[in-house]
Short mmCIF file of C-alpha atoms in Angstrom, two decimals:
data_model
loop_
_atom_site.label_atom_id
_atom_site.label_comp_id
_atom_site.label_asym_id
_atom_site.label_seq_id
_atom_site.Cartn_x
_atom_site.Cartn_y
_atom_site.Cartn_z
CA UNK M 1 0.00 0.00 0.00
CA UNK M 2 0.88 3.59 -0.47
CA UNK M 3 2.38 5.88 2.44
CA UNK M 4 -1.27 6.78 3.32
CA UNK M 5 -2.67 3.93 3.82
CA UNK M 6 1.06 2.10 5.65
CA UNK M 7 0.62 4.81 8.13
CA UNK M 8 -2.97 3.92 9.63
CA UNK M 9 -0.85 2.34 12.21
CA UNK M 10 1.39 5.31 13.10
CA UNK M 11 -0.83 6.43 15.21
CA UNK M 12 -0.05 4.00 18.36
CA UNK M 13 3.42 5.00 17.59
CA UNK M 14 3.88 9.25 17.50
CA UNK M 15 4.83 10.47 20.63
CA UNK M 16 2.95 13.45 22.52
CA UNK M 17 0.48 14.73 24.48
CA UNK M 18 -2.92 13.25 25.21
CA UNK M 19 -5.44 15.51 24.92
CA UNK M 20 -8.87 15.58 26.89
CA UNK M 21 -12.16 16.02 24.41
CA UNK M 22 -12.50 19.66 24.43
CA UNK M 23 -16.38 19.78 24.87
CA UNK M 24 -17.34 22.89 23.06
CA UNK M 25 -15.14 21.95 19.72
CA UNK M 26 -15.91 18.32 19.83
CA UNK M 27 -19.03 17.41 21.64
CA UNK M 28 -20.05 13.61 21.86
CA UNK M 29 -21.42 11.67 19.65
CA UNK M 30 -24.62 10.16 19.63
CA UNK M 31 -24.40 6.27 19.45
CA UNK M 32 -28.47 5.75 20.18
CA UNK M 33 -28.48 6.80 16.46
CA UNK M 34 -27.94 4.47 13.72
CA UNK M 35 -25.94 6.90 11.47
CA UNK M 36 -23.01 6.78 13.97
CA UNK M 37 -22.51 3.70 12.87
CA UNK M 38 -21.65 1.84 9.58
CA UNK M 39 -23.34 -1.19 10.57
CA UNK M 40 -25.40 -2.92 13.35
CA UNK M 41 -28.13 -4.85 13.72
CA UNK M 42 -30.82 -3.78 10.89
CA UNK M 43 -28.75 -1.23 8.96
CA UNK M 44 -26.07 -3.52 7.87
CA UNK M 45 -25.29 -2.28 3.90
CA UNK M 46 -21.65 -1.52 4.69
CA UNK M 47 -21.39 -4.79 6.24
CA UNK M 48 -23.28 -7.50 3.96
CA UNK M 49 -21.06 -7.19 0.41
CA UNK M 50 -19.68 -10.02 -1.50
CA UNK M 51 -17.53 -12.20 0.46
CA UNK M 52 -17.15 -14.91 -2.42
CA UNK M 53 -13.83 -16.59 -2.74
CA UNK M 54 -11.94 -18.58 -5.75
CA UNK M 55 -9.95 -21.07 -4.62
CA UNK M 56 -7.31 -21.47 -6.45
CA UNK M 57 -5.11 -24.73 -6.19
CA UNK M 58 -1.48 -26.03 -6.71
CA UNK M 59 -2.35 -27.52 -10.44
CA UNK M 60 -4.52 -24.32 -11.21
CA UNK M 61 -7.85 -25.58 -11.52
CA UNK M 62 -9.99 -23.09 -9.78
CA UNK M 63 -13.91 -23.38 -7.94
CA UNK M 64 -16.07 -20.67 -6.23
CA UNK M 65 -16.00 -20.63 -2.38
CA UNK M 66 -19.57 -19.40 -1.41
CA UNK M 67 -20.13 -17.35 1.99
CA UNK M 68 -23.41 -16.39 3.78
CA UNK M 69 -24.20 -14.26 7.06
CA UNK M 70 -25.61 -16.54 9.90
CA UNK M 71 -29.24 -15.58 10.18
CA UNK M 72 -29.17 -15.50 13.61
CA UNK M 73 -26.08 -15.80 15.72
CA UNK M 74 -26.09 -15.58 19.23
CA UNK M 75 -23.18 -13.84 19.47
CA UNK M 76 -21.86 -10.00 18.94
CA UNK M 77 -18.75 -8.69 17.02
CA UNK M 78 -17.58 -4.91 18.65
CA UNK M 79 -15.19 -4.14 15.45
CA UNK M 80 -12.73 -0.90 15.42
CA UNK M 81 -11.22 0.01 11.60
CA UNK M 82 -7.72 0.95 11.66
CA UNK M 83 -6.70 4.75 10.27
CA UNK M 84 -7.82 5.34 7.11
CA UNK M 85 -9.69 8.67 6.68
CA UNK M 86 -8.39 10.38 4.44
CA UNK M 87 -10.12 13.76 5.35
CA UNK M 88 -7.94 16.86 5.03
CA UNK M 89 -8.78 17.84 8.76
CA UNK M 90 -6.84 16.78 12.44
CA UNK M 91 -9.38 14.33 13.05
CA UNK M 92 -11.81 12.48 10.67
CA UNK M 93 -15.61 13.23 10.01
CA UNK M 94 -18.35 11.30 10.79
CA UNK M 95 -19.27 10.45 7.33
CA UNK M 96 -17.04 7.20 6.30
CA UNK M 97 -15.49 7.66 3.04
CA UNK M 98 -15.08 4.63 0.92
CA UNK M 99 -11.52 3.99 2.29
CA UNK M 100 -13.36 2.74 5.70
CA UNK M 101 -15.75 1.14 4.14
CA UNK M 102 -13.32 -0.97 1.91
CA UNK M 103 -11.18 -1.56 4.95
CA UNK M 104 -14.56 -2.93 6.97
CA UNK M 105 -15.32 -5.47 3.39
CA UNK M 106 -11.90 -6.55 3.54
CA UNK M 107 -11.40 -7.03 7.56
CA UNK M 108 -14.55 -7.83 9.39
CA UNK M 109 -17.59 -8.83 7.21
CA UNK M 110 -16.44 -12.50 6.71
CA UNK M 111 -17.32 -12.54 10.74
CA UNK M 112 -20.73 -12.17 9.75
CA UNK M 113 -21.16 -15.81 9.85
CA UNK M 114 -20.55 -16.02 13.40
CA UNK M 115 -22.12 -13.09 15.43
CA UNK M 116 -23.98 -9.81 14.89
CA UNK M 117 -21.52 -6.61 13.38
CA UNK M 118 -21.44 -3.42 15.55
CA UNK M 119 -18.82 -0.78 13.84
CA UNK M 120 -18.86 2.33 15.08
CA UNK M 121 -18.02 4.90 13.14
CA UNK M 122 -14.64 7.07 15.20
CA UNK M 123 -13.25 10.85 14.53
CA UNK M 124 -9.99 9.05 14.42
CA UNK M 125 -6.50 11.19 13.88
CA UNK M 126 -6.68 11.47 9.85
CA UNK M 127 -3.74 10.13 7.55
CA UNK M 128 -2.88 13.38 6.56
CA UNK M 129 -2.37 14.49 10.37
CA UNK M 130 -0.31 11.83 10.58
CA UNK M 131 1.68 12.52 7.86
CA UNK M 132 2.18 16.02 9.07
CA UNK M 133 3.68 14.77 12.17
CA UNK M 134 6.04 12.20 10.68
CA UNK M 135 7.84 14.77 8.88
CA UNK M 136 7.87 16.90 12.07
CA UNK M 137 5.05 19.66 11.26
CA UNK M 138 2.27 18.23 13.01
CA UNK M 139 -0.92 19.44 11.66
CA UNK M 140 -2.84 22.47 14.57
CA UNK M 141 -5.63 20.62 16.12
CA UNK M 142 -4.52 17.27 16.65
CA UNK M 143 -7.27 15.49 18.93
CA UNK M 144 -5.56 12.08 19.82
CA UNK M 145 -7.72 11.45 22.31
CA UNK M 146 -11.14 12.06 20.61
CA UNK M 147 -10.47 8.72 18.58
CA UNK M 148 -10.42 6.62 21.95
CA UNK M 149 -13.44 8.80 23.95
CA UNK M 150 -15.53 7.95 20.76
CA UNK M 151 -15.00 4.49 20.55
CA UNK M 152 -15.80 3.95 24.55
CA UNK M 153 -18.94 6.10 23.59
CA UNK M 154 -20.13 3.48 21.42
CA UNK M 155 -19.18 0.68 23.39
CA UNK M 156 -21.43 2.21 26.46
CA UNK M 157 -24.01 2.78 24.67
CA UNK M 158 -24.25 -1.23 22.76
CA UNK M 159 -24.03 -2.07 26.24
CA UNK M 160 -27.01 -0.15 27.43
CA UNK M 161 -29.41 -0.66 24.64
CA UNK M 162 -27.97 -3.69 22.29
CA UNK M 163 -26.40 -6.14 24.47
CA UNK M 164 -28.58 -7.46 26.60
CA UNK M 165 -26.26 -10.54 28.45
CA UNK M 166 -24.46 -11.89 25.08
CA UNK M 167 -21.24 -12.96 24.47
CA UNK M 168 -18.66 -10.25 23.03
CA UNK M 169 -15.69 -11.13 20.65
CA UNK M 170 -14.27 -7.41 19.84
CA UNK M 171 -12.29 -7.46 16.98
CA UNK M 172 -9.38 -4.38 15.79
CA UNK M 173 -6.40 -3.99 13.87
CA UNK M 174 -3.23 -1.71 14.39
CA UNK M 175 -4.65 1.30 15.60
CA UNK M 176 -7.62 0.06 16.39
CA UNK M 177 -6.14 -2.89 18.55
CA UNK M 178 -4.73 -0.03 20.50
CA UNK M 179 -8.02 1.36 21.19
CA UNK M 180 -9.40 -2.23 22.22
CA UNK M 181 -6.58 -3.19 24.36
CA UNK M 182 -7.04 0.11 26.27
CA UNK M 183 -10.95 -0.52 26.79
CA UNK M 184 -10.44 -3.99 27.61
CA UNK M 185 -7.61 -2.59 30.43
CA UNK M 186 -10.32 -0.20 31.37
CA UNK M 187 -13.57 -1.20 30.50
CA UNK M 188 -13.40 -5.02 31.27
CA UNK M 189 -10.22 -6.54 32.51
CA UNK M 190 -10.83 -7.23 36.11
CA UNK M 191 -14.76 -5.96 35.82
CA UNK M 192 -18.09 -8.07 35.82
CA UNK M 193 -18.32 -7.47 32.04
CA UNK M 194 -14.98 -9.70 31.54
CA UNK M 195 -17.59 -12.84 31.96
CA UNK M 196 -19.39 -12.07 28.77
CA UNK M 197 -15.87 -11.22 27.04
CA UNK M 198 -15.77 -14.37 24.06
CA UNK M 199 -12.39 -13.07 22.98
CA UNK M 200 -10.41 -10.31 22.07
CA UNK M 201 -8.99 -10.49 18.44
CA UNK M 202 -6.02 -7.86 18.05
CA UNK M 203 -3.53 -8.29 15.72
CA UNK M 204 -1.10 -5.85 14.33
CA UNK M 205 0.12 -4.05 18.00
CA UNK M 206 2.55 -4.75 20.38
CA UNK M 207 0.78 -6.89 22.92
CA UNK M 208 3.06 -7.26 25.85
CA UNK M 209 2.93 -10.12 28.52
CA UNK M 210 5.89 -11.03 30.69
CA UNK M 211 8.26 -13.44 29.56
CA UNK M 212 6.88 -16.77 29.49
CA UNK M 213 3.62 -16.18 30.66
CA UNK M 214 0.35 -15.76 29.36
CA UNK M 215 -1.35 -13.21 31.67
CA UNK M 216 0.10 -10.28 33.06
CA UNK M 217 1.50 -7.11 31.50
CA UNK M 218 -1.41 -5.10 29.26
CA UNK M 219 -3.82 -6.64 31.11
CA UNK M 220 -4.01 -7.75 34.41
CA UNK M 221 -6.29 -11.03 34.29
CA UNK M 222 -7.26 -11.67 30.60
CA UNK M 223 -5.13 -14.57 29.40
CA UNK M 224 -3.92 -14.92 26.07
CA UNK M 225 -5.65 -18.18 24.11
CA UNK M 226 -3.73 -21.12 24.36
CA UNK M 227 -7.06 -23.56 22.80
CA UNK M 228 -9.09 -23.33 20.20
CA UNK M 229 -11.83 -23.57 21.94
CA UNK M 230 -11.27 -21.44 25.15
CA UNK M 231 -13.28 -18.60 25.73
CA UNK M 232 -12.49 -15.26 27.62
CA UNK M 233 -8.63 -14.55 25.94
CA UNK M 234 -6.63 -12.90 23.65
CA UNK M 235 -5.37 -13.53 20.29
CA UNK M 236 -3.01 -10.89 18.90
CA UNK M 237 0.48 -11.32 16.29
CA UNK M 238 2.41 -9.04 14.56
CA UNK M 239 3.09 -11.07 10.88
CA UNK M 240 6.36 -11.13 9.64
CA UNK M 241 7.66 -13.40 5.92
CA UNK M 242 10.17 -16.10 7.80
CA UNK M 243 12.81 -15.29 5.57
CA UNK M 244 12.59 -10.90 6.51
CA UNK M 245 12.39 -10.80 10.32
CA UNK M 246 11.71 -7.77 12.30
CA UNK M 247 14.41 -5.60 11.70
CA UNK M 248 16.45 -3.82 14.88
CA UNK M 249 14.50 -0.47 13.88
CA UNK M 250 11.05 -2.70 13.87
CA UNK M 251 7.73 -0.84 14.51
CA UNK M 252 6.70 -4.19 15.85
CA UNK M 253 7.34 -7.98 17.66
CA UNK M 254 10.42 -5.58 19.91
CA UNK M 255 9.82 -4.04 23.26
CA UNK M 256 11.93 -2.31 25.38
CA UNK M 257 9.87 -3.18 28.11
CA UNK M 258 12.36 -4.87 30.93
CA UNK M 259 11.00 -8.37 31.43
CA UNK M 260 8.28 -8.21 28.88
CA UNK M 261 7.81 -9.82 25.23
CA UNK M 262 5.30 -9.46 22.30
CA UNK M 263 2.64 -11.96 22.59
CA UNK M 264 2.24 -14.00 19.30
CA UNK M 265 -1.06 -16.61 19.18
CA UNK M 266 -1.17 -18.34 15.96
CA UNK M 267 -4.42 -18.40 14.57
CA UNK M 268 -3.03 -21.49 12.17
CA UNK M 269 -2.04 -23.29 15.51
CA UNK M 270 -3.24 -21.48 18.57
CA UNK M 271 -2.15 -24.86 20.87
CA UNK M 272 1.59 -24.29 19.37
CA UNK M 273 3.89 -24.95 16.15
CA UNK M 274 3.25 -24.48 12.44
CA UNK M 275 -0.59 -24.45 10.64
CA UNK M 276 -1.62 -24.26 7.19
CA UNK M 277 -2.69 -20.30 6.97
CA UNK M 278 -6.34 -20.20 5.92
CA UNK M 279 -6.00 -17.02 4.57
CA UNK M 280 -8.67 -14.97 2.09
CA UNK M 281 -6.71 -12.38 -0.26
CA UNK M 282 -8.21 -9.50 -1.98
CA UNK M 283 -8.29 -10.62 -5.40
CA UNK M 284 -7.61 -6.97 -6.41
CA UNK M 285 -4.73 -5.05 -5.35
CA UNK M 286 -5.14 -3.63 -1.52
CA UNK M 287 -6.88 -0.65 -1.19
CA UNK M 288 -4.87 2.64 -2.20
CA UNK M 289 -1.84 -0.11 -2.76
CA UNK M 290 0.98 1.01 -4.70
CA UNK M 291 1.63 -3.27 -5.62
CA UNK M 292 0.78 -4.44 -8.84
CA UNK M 293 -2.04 -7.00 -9.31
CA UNK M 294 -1.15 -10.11 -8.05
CA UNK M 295 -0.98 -13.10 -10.83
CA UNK M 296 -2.59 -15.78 -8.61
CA UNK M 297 -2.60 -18.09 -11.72
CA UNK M 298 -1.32 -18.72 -14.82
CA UNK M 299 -4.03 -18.17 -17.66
CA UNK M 300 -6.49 -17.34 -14.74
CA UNK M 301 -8.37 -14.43 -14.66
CA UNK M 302 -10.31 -14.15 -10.79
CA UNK M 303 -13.87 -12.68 -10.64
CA UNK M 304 -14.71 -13.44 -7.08
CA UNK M 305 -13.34 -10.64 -4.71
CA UNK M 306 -11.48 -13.01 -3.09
CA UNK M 307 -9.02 -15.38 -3.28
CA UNK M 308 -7.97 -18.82 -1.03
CA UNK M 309 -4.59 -20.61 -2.10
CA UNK M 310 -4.77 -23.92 -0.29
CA UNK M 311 -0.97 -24.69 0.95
CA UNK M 312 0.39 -22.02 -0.07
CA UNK M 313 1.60 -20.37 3.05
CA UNK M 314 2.32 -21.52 6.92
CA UNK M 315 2.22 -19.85 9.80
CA UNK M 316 4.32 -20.22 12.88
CA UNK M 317 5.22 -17.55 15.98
CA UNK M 318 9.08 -17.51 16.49
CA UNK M 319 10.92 -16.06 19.23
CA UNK M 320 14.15 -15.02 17.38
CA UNK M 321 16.99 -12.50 17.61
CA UNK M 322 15.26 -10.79 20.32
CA UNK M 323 11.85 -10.12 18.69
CA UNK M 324 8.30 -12.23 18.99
CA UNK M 325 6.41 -12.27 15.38
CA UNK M 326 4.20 -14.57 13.64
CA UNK M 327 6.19 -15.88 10.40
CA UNK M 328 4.45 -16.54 7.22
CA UNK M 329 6.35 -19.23 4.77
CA UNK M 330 5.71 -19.42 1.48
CA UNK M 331 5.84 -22.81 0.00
CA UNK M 332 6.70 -21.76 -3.43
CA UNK M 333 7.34 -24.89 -5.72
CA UNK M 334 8.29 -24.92 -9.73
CA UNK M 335 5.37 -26.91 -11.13
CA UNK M 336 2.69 -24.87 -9.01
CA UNK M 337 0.80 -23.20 -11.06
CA UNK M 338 0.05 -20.60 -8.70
CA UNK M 339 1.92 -17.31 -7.31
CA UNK M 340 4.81 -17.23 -5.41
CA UNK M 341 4.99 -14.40 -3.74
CA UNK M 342 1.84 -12.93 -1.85
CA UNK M 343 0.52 -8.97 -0.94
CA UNK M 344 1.12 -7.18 2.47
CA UNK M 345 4.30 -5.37 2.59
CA UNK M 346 4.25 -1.42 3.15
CA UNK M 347 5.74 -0.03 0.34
CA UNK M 348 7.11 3.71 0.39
CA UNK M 349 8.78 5.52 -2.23
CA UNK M 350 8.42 2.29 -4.33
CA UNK M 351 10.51 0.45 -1.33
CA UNK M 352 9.66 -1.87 0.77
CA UNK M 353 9.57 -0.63 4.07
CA UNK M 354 10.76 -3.78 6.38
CA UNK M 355 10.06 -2.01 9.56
CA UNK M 356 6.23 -3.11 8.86
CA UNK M 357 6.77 -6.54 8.11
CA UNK M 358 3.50 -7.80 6.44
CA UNK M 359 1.14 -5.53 8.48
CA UNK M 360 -1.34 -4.64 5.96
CA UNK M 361 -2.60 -8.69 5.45
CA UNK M 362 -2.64 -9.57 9.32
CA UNK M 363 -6.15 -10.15 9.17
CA UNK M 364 -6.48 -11.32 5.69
CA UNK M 365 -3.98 -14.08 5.85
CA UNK M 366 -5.18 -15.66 8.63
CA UNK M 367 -8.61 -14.63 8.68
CA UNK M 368 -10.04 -17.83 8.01
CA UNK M 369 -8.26 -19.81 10.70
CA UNK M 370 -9.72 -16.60 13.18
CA UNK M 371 -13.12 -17.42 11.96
CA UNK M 372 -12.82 -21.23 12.62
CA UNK M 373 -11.71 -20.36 16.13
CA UNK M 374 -14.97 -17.91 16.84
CA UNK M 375 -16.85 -20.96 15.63
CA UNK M 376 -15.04 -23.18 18.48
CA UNK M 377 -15.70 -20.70 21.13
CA UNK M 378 -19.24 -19.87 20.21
CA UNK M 379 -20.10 -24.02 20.36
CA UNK M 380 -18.97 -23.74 24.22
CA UNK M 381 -21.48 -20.88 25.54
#
């Protein structure tokens, strides 16, 4: 993807003040209305497109992987986008342009088949603002803050009128991880809500427990998974290609935190070890990607918007050379008639930026094997 899109997760990563909401330029939002959000319950557009899939296998025949929304799930999905207004202003609108709602089609709507969709719609910090403060001109107005306030706003208010004693999985990416892991610290962790918590899903942020443990450090008593099945954890990774491991400079999978590491669950093998990735790629280039269209095989032209290549790609979490990842390997081989390489690197300037490792498919490439786990943990409740 281009600069502005790479830098949706800059945000958890600028230093600086935090800001309170200043009341009289930003007053709250109103969740009780439907047009704060992009979906829920009965105004679900945003969230019900085409989630149809070719697979596409080793000898290159191809077949169409239907999907369909469960028609009544007992369970909720609390979803938070990651950065990727492109509004001109400090912090975004409430009217989503279509950069969140491609974001939302290409992260979240597959979970349709396994709970209800509640996505808030967030005045988060704008990729422009972000830019400005990258190059050290931050832009006058800057409301980190706001993005965070809003999202609890929401999350009180599905609470009061929506929730009603279900199950919760909330689901983010980059900065929108950050904002989860700071309500579930605040909101949840320790609280009488933390019963109804399914699981937290929140990949793409440093996720710190202490060294060989699996509870402890950004949150107090949530644990991370450690079965497919188990209910009331964490899964969060930071995905890195085996062969191009976080670099010293690494945005993420390093801490400097004395005694702490980066949590890694692997979706693909939450129990331990290596998994087949179940992954579902966009068939067309990533949004506002500067990487060409991806030849996913020979003579084949794809029609579904996405794409599943059975095989393909493992994933494993490593604890190497000082930093915790999850490693995708690509099992290339000469008489596959497939790709060999796969989308996901942050490319800048036409270079790829390593710092970022594959940040921009955490979801996508492992999406599937999330999915199957929200299946496992809504069969216990």
């Amino acid at each position: 993807m281009t600069t502005k899109f790479a830098l949706f997760a800059a945000a958890l990563l600028i230093s600086g003040p935090v800001l309170a909401r200043d009341k009289a330029s930003a007053p709250a939002n109103d969740y009780n209305n439907p047009a704060s959000w992009l979906c829920r319950p009965g105004y679900e557009a945003v969230c019900t497109t085409d989630q149809r899939a070719t697979i596409v296998r080793a000898n290159g025949t191809t077949s169409i992987r239907n999907w369909n929304a469960a028609a009544n799930p007992k369970i909720d999905c609390f979803y938070v986008y990651p950065t990727v207004s492109l509004d001109r202003s400090p912090n975004s609108d409430m009217i989503p342009g279509p950069e969140e709602q491609a974001v939302v089609n290409q992260q979240v709507n597959r979970f349709a088949s396994q709970c209800r969709l509640f996505v808030p719609i967030y005045r988060q910090v704008t990729i422009p603002a972000l830019r400005s403060t990258l190059i050290g001109t931050p832009m006058a107005g800057i409301d980190r803050e706001l993005a965070y306030t809003d999202v609890l706003d929401a999350w009180r208010s599905y609470l009061a009128h929506d929730n009603h004693g279900r199950g919760v999985i909330l689901i983010g990416h980059s900065q929108g991880s950050g904002i989860l892991k700071r309500l579930l610290a605040q909101e949840i962790d320790g609280r009488p809500f933390q019963k109804q918590l399914v699981s937290a899903i929140l990949p793409g942020t440093n996720f710190l427990v202490p060294a060989g443990k699996v509870v402890g450090g950004d949150l107090k008593t949530i644990p991370l998974c450690t079965s497919k099945d188990q209910t009331g954890c964490v899964i969060t990774y930071v995905t890195f290609r085996d062969d191009v491991p976080p670099p010293l400079n690494s945005r993420f999978g390093r801490t400097q935190v004395p005694g702490m590491k980066v949590a890694c669950v692997n979706p693909a093998a939450i129990d331990g070890g290596s998994g087949p990735a179940d992954a579902y790629f966009p068939a067309k280039p990533i949004t506002l990607s500067e990487q060409p269209q991806t030849i996913w095989a020979r003579g084949k032209e794809i029609t579904s918007p996405f794409v599943q290549v059975p095989g393909l790609v493992t994933a494993q979490c490593v604890d190497r050379g000082g930093s915790q990842y999850l490693a995708l390997t690509i099992h290339s081989n000469p008489v596959d008639l497939r790709t060999d390489q796969i989308p996901g690197d942050v490319v800048q300037g036409g270079k790829v930026a390593l710092d970022w490792g594959l940040h921009l498919i955490d979801i996508n490439a492992n999406i599937g094997g999330l999915i199957s786990v929200v299946a496992a943990q809504r069969s216990k409740l």
